PDB file of C-alpha atoms in Angstrom:
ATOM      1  CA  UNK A   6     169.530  87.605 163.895  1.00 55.00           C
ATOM      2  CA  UNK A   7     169.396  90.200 161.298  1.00 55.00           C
ATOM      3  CA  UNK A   8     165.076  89.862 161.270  1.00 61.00           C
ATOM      4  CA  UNK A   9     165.466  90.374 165.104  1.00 61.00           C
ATOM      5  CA  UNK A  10     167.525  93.368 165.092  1.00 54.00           C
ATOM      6  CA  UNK A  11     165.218  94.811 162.005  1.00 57.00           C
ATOM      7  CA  UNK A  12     162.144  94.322 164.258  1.00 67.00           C
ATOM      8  CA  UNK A  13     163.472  96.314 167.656  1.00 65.00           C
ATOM      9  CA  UNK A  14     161.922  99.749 167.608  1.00 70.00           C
ATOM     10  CA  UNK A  15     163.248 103.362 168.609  1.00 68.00           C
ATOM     11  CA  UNK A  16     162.093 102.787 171.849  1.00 73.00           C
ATOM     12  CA  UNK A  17     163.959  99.629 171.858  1.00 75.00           C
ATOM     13  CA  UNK A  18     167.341 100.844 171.096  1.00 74.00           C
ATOM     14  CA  UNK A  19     167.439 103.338 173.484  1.00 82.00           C
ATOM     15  CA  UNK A  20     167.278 100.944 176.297  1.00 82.00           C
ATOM     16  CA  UNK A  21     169.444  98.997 174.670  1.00 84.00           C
ATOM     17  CA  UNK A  22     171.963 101.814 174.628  1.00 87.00           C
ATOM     18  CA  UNK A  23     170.625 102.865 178.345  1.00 87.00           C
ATOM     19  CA  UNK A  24     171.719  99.654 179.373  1.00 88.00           C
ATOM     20  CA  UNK A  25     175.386  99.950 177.903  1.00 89.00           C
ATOM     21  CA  UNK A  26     176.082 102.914 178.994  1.00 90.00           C
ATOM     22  CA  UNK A  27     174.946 102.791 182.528  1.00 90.00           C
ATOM     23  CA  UNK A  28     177.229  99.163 182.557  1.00 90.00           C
ATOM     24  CA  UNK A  29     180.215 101.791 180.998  1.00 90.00           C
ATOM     25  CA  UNK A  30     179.254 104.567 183.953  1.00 90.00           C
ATOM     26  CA  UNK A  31     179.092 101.739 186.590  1.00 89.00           C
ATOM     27  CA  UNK A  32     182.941  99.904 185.598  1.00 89.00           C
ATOM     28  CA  UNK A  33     184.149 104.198 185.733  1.00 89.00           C
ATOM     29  CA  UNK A  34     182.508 104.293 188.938  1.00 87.00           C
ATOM     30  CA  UNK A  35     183.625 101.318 190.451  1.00 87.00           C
ATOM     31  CA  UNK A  36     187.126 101.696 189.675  1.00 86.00           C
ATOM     32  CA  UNK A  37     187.752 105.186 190.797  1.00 86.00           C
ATOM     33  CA  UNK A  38     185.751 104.389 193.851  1.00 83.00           C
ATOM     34  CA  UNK A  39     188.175 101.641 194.565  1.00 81.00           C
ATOM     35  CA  UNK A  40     191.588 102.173 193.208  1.00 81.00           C
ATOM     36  CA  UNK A  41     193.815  99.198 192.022  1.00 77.00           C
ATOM     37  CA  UNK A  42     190.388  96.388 192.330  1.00 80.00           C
ATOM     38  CA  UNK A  43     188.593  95.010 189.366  1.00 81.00           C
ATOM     39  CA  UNK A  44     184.766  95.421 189.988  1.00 80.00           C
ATOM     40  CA  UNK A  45     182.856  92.648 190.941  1.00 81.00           C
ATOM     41  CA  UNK A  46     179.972  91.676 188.764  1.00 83.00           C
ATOM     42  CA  UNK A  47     177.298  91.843 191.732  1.00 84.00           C
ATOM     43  CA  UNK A  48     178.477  95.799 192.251  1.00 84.00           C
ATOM     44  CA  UNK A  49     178.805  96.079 188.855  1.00 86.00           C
ATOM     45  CA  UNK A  50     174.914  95.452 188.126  1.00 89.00           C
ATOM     46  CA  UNK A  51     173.725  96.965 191.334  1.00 89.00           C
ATOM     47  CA  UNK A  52     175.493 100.433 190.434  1.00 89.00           C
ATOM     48  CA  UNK A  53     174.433  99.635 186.785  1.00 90.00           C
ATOM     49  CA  UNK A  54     170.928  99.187 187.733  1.00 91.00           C
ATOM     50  CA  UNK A  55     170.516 102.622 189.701  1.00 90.00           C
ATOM     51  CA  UNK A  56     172.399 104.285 186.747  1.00 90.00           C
ATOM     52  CA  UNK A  57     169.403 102.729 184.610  1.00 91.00           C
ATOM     53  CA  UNK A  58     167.060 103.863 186.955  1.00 90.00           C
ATOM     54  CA  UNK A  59     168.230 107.430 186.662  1.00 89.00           C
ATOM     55  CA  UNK A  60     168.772 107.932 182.951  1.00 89.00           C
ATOM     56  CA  UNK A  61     165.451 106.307 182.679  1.00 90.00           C
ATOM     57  CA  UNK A  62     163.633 108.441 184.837  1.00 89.00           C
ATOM     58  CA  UNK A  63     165.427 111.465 183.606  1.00 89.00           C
ATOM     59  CA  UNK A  64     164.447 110.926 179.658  1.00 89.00           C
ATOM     60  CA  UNK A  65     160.941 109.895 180.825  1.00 89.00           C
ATOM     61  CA  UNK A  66     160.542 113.471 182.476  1.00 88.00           C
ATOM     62  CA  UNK A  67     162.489 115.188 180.385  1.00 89.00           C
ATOM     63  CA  UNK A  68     160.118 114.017 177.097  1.00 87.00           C
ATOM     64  CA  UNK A  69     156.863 114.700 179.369  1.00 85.00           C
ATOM     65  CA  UNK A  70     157.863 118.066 180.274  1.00 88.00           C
ATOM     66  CA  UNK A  71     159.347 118.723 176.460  1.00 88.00           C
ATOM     67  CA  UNK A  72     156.098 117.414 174.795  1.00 86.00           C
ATOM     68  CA  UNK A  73     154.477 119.904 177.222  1.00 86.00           C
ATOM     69  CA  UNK A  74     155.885 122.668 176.489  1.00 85.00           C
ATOM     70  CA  UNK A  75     156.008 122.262 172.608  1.00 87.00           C
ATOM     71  CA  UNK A  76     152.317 121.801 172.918  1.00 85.00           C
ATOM     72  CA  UNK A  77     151.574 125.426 175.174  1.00 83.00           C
ATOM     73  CA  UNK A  78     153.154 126.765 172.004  1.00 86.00           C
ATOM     74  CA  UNK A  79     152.106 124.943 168.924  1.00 88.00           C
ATOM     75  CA  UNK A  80     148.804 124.189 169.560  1.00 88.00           C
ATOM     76  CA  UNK A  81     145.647 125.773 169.030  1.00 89.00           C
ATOM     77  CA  UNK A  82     143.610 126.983 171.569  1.00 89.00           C
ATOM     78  CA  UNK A  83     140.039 126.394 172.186  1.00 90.00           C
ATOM     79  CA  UNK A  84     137.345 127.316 174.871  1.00 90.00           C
ATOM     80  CA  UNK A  85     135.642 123.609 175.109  1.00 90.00           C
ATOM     81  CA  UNK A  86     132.756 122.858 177.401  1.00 91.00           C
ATOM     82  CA  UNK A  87     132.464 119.725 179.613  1.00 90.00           C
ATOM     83  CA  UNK A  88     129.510 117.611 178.371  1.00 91.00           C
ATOM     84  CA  UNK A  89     130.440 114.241 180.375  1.00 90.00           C
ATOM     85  CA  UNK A  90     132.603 112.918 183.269  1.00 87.00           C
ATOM     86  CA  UNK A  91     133.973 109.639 183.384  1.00 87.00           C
ATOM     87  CA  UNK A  92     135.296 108.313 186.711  1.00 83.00           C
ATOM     88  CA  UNK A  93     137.620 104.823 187.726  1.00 83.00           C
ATOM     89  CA  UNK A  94     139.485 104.238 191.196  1.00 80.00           C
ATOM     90  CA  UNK A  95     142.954 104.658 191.294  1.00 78.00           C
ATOM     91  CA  UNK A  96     145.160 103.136 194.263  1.00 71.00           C
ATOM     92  CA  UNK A  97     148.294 104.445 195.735  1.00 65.00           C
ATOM     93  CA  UNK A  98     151.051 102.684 197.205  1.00 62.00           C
ATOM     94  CA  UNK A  99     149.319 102.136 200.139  1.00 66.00           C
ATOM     95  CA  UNK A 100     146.223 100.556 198.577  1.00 71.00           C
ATOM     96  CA  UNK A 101     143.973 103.393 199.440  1.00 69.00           C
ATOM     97  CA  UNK A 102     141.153 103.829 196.606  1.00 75.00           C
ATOM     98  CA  UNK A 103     140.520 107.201 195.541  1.00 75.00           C
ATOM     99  CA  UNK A 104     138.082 108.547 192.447  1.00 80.00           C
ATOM    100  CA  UNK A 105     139.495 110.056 189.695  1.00 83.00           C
ATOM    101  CA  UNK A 106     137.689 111.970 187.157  1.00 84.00           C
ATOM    102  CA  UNK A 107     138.096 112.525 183.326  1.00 88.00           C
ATOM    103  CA  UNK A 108     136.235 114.769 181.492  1.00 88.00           C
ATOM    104  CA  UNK A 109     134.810 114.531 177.763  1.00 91.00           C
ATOM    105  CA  UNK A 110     134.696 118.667 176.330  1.00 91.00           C
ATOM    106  CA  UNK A 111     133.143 119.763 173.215  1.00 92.00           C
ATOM    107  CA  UNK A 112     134.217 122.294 170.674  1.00 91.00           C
ATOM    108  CA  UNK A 113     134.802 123.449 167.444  1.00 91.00           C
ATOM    109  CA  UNK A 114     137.836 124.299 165.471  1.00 88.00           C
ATOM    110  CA  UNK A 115     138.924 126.853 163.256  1.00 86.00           C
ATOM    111  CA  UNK A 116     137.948 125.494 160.562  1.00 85.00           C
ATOM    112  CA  UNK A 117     133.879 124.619 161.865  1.00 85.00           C
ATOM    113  CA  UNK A 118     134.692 121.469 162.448  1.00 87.00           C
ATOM    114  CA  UNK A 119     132.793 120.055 165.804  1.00 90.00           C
ATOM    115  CA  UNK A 120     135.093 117.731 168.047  1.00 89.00           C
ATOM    116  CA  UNK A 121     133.879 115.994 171.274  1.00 91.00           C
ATOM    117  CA  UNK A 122     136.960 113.731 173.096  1.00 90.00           C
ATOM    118  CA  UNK A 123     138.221 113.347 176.204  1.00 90.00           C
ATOM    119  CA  UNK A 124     141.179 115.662 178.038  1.00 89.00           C
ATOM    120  CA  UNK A 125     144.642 114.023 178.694  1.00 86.00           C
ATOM    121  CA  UNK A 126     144.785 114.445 182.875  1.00 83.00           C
ATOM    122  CA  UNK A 127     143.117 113.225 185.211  1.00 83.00           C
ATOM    123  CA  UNK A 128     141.653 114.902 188.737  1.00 78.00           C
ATOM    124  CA  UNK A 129     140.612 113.491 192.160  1.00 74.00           C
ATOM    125  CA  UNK A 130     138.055 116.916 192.310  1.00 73.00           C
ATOM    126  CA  UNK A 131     134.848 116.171 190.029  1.00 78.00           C
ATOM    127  CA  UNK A 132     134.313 118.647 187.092  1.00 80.00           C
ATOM    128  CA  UNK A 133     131.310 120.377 186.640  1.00 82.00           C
ATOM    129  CA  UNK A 134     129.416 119.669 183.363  1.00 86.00           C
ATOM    130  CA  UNK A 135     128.628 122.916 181.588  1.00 86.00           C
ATOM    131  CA  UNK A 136     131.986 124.558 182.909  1.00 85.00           C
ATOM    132  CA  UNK A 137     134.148 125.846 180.279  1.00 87.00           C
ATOM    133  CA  UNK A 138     137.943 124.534 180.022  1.00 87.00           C
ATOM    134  CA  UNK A 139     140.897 125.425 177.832  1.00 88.00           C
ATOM    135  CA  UNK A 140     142.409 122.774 175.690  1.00 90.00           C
ATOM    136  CA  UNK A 141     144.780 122.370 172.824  1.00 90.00           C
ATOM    137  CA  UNK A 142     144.132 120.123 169.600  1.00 91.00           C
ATOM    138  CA  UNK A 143     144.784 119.425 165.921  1.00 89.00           C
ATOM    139  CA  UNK A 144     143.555 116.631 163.921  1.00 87.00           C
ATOM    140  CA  UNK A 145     144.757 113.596 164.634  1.00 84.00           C
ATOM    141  CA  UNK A 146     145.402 113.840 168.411  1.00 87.00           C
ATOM    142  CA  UNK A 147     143.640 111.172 170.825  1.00 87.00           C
ATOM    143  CA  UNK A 148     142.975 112.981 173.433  1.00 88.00           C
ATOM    144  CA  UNK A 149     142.661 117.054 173.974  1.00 88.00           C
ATOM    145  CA  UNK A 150     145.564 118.677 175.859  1.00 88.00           C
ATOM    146  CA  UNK A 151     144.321 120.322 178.663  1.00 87.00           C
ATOM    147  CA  UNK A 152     145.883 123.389 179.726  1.00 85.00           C
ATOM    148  CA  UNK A 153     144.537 124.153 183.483  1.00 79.00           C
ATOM    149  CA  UNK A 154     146.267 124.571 187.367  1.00 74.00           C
ATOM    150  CA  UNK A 155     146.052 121.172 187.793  1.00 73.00           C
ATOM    151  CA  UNK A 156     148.239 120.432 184.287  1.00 80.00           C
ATOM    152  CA  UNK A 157     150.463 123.517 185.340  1.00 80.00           C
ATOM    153  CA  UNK A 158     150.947 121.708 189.055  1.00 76.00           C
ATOM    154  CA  UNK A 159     151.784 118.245 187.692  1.00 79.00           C
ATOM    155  CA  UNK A 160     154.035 120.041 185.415  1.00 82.00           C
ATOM    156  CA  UNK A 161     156.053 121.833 188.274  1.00 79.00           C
ATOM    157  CA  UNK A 162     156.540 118.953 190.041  1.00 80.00           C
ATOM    158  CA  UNK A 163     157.877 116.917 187.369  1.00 84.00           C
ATOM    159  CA  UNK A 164     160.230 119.904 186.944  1.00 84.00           C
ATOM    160  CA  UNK A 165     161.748 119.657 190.207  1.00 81.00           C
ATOM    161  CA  UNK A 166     161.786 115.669 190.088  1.00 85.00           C
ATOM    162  CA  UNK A 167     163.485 115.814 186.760  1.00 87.00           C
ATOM    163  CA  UNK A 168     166.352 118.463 188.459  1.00 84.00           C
ATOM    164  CA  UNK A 169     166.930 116.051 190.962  1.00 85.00           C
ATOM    165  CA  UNK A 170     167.639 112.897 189.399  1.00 88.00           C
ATOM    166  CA  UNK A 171     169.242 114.504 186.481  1.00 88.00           C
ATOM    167  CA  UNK A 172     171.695 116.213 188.696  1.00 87.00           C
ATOM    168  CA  UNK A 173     172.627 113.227 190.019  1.00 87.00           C
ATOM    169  CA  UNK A 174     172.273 111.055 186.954  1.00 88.00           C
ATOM    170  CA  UNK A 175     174.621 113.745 185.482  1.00 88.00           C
ATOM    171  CA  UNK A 176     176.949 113.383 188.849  1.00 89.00           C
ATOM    172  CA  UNK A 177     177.076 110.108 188.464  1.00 88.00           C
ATOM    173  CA  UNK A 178     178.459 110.384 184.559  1.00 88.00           C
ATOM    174  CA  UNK A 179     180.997 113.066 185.708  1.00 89.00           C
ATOM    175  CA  UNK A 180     182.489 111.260 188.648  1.00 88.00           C
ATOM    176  CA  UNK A 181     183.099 108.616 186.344  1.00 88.00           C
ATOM    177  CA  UNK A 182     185.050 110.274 183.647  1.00 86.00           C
ATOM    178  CA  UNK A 183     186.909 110.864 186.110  1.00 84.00           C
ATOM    179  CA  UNK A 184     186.219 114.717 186.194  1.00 84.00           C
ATOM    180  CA  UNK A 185     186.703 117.409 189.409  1.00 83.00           C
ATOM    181  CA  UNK A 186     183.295 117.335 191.514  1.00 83.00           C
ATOM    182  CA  UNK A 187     184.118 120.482 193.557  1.00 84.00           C
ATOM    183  CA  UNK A 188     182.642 122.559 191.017  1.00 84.00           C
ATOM    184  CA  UNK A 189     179.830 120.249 190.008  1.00 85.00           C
ATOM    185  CA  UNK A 190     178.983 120.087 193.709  1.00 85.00           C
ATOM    186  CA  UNK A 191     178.653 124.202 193.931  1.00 85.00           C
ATOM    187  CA  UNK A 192     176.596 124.106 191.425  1.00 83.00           C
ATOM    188  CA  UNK A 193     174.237 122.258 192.728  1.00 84.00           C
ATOM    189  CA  UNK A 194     174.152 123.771 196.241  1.00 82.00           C
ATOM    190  CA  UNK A 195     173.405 126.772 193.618  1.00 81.00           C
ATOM    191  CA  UNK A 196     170.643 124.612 192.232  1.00 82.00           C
ATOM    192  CA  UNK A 197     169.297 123.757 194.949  1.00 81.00           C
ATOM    193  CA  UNK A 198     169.354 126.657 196.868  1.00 80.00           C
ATOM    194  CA  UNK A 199     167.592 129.151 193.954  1.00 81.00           C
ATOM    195  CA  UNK A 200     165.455 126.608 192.000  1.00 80.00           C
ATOM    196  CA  UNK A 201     164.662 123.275 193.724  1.00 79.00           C
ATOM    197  CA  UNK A 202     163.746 124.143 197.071  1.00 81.00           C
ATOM    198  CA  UNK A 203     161.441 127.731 195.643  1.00 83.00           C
ATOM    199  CA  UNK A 204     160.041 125.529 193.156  1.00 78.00           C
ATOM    200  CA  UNK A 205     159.290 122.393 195.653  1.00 79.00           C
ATOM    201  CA  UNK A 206     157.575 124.846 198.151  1.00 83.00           C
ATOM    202  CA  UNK A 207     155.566 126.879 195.502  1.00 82.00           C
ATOM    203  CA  UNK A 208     154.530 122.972 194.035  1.00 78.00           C
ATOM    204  CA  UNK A 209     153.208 122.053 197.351  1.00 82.00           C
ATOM    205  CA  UNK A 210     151.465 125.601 198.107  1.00 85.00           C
ATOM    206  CA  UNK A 211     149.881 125.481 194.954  1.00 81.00           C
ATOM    207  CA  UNK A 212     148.630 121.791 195.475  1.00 78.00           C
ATOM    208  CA  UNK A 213     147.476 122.639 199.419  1.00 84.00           C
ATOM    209  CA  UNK A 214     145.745 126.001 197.753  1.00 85.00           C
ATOM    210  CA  UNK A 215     144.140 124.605 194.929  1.00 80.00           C
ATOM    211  CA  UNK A 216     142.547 121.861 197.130  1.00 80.00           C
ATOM    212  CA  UNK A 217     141.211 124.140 199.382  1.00 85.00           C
ATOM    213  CA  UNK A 218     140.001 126.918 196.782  1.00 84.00           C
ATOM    214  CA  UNK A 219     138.426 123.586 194.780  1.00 78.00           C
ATOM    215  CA  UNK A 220     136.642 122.715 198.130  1.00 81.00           C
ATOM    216  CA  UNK A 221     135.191 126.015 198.899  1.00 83.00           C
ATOM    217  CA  UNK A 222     133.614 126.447 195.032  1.00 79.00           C
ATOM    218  CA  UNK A 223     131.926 122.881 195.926  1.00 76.00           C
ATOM    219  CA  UNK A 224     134.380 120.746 193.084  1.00 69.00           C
ATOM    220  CA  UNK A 225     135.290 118.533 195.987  1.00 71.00           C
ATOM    221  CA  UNK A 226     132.720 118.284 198.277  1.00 71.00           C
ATOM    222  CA  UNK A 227     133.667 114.912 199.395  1.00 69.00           C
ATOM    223  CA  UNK A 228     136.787 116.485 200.679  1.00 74.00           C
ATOM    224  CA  UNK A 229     136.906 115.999 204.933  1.00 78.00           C
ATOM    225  CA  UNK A 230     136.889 118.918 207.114  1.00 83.00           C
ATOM    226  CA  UNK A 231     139.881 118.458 208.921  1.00 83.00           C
ATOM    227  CA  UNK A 232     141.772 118.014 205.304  1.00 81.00           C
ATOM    228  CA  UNK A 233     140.286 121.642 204.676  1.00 84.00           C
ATOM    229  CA  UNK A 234     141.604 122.734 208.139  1.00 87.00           C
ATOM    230  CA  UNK A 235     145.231 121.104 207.553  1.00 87.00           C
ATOM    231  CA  UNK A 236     145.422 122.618 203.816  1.00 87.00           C
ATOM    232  CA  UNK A 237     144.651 125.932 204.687  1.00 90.00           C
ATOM    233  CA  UNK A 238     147.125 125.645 207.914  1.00 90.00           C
ATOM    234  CA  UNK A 239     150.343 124.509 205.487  1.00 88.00           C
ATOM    235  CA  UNK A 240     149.380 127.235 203.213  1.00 88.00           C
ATOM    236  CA  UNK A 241     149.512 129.811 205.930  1.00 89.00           C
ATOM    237  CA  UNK A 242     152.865 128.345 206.872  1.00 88.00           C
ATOM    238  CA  UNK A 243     154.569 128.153 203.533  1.00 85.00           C
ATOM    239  CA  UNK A 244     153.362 131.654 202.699  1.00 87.00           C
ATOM    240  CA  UNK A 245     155.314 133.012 205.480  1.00 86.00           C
ATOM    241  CA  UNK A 246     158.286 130.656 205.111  1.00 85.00           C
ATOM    242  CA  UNK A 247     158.759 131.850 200.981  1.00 83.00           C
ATOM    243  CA  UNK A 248     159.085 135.232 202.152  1.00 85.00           C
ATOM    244  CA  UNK A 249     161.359 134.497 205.055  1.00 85.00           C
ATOM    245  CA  UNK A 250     163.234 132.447 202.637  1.00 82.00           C
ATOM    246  CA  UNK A 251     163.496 134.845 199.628  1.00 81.00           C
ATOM    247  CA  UNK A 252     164.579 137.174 202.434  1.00 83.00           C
ATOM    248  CA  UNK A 253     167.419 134.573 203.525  1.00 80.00           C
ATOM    249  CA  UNK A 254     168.401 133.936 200.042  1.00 76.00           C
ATOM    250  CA  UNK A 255     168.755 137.881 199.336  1.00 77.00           C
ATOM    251  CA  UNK A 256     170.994 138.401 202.714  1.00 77.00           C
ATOM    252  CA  UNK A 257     172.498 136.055 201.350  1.00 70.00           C
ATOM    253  CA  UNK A 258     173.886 137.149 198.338  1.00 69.00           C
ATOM    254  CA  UNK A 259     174.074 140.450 200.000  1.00 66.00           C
ATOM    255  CA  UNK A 260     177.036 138.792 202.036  1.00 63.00           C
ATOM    256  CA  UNK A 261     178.690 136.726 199.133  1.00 59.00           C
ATOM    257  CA  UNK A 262     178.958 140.354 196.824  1.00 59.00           C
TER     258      UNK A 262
END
């Protein structure tokens, strides 16, 4: 048992301690749902299992986003050149193949030394080889970090996924210490209203509008007409409704002073 326990790694242990603790947030929940009844174990995993879910979820974003932003500040930063593209087919949840594309850069370091390696993201528009690309790197990594609007725009959206389900993976921890939600609840609406919504409409503008401005310097010529026609349409449209919303959101708190 010991040799077992020895050989279970970080990783490991924090599912293991995911896993009791969303069973501990699921009994709370349970019983202040339902008053005076002992859970049953079939609501007792089902609650236990979205609990998982959420915590899950939530570290897994949180430690992308954290690595992220530790690396915009640590690394170094080097102009690299693209000297090959790789591609494979990726499928979505509706089994729809679509090419991505991974570049291999080339640069040198401070120090003279010459590195060639592929970037960490991939893209559905097709580099150019010759174009020039910012990255970050120090000895030892596997890949280069590439710091470019499509990083920045994978970035923001797993912003506002992470403020989601953590609010609600928080929620759900609250509600069953057995803590006032009234508050909680304002703060969200706060949330939500200032962060989340602005930040899921500039996310989708900046997706829509880097499409279109990839299509029209010739990255993605493969890219249909009536895609160009739509994108540029939504962008139109969630131009206007940012500033009727920022406009909302000052009236707003013009009222509420």
């Amino acid at each position: 048992m010991l040799i077992i326990l020895l050989r279970i790694t970080g990783y490991g242990w924090t599912a293991i301690a995911f896993v009791v603790l969303s069973v501990l947030v699921a009994v709370k929940i349970l019983k202040r749902s339902s008053p005076g009844r002992k859970p049953g174990c079939i609501g007792i995993g089902y609650v236990s299992l979205i609990v998982f879910c959420l915590l899950s979820f939530s570290s897994m974003l949180a430690g992308a986003l954290g690595g992220f932003v530790v690396n915009a500040f640590t690394l170094p930063r080097y102009k690299a050149k693209v000297v090959s593209v790789s591609s494979y087919v990726s499928k979505d949840s509706k089994n729809r193949n679509t090419i991505m594309y991974r570049s291999t850069v080339a640069f040198t370091t401070e120090d003279g030394t010459p590195v060639e390696m592929e970037t960490d993201i991939s893209s559905s528009g097709r580099p150019e080889i010759g174009e020039t690309v910012t990255v970050g790197y120090k000895p030892g990594m596997s890949a280069a970090g590439e710091f470019s609007g499509t990083k920045y725009l994978l970035m923001s959206g797993a912003a506002v996924m992470l403020l989601v389900i953590g609010y609600f993976s928080i929620a759900g921890i609250i509600y069953a210490m057995g803590w006032q939600m009234a508050t909680y609840f304002n703060f969200g609406m706060i949330i939500l209203l200032y962060f989340i919504l602005p930040l899921a409409m500039l996310f989708m503008l900046g997706g829509m509008g880097y499409a279109v401005v990839q299509y029209f310097m010739g990255l993605r010529p493969d890219m249909p007409v009536w895609a160009v026609v739509v994108c540029t349409f939504f962008c139109l449209v969630l131009s206007a409704g940012m500033m009727g919303y920022v406009r909302l959101l000052a009236a707003r708190r013009g009222r509420t002073r």
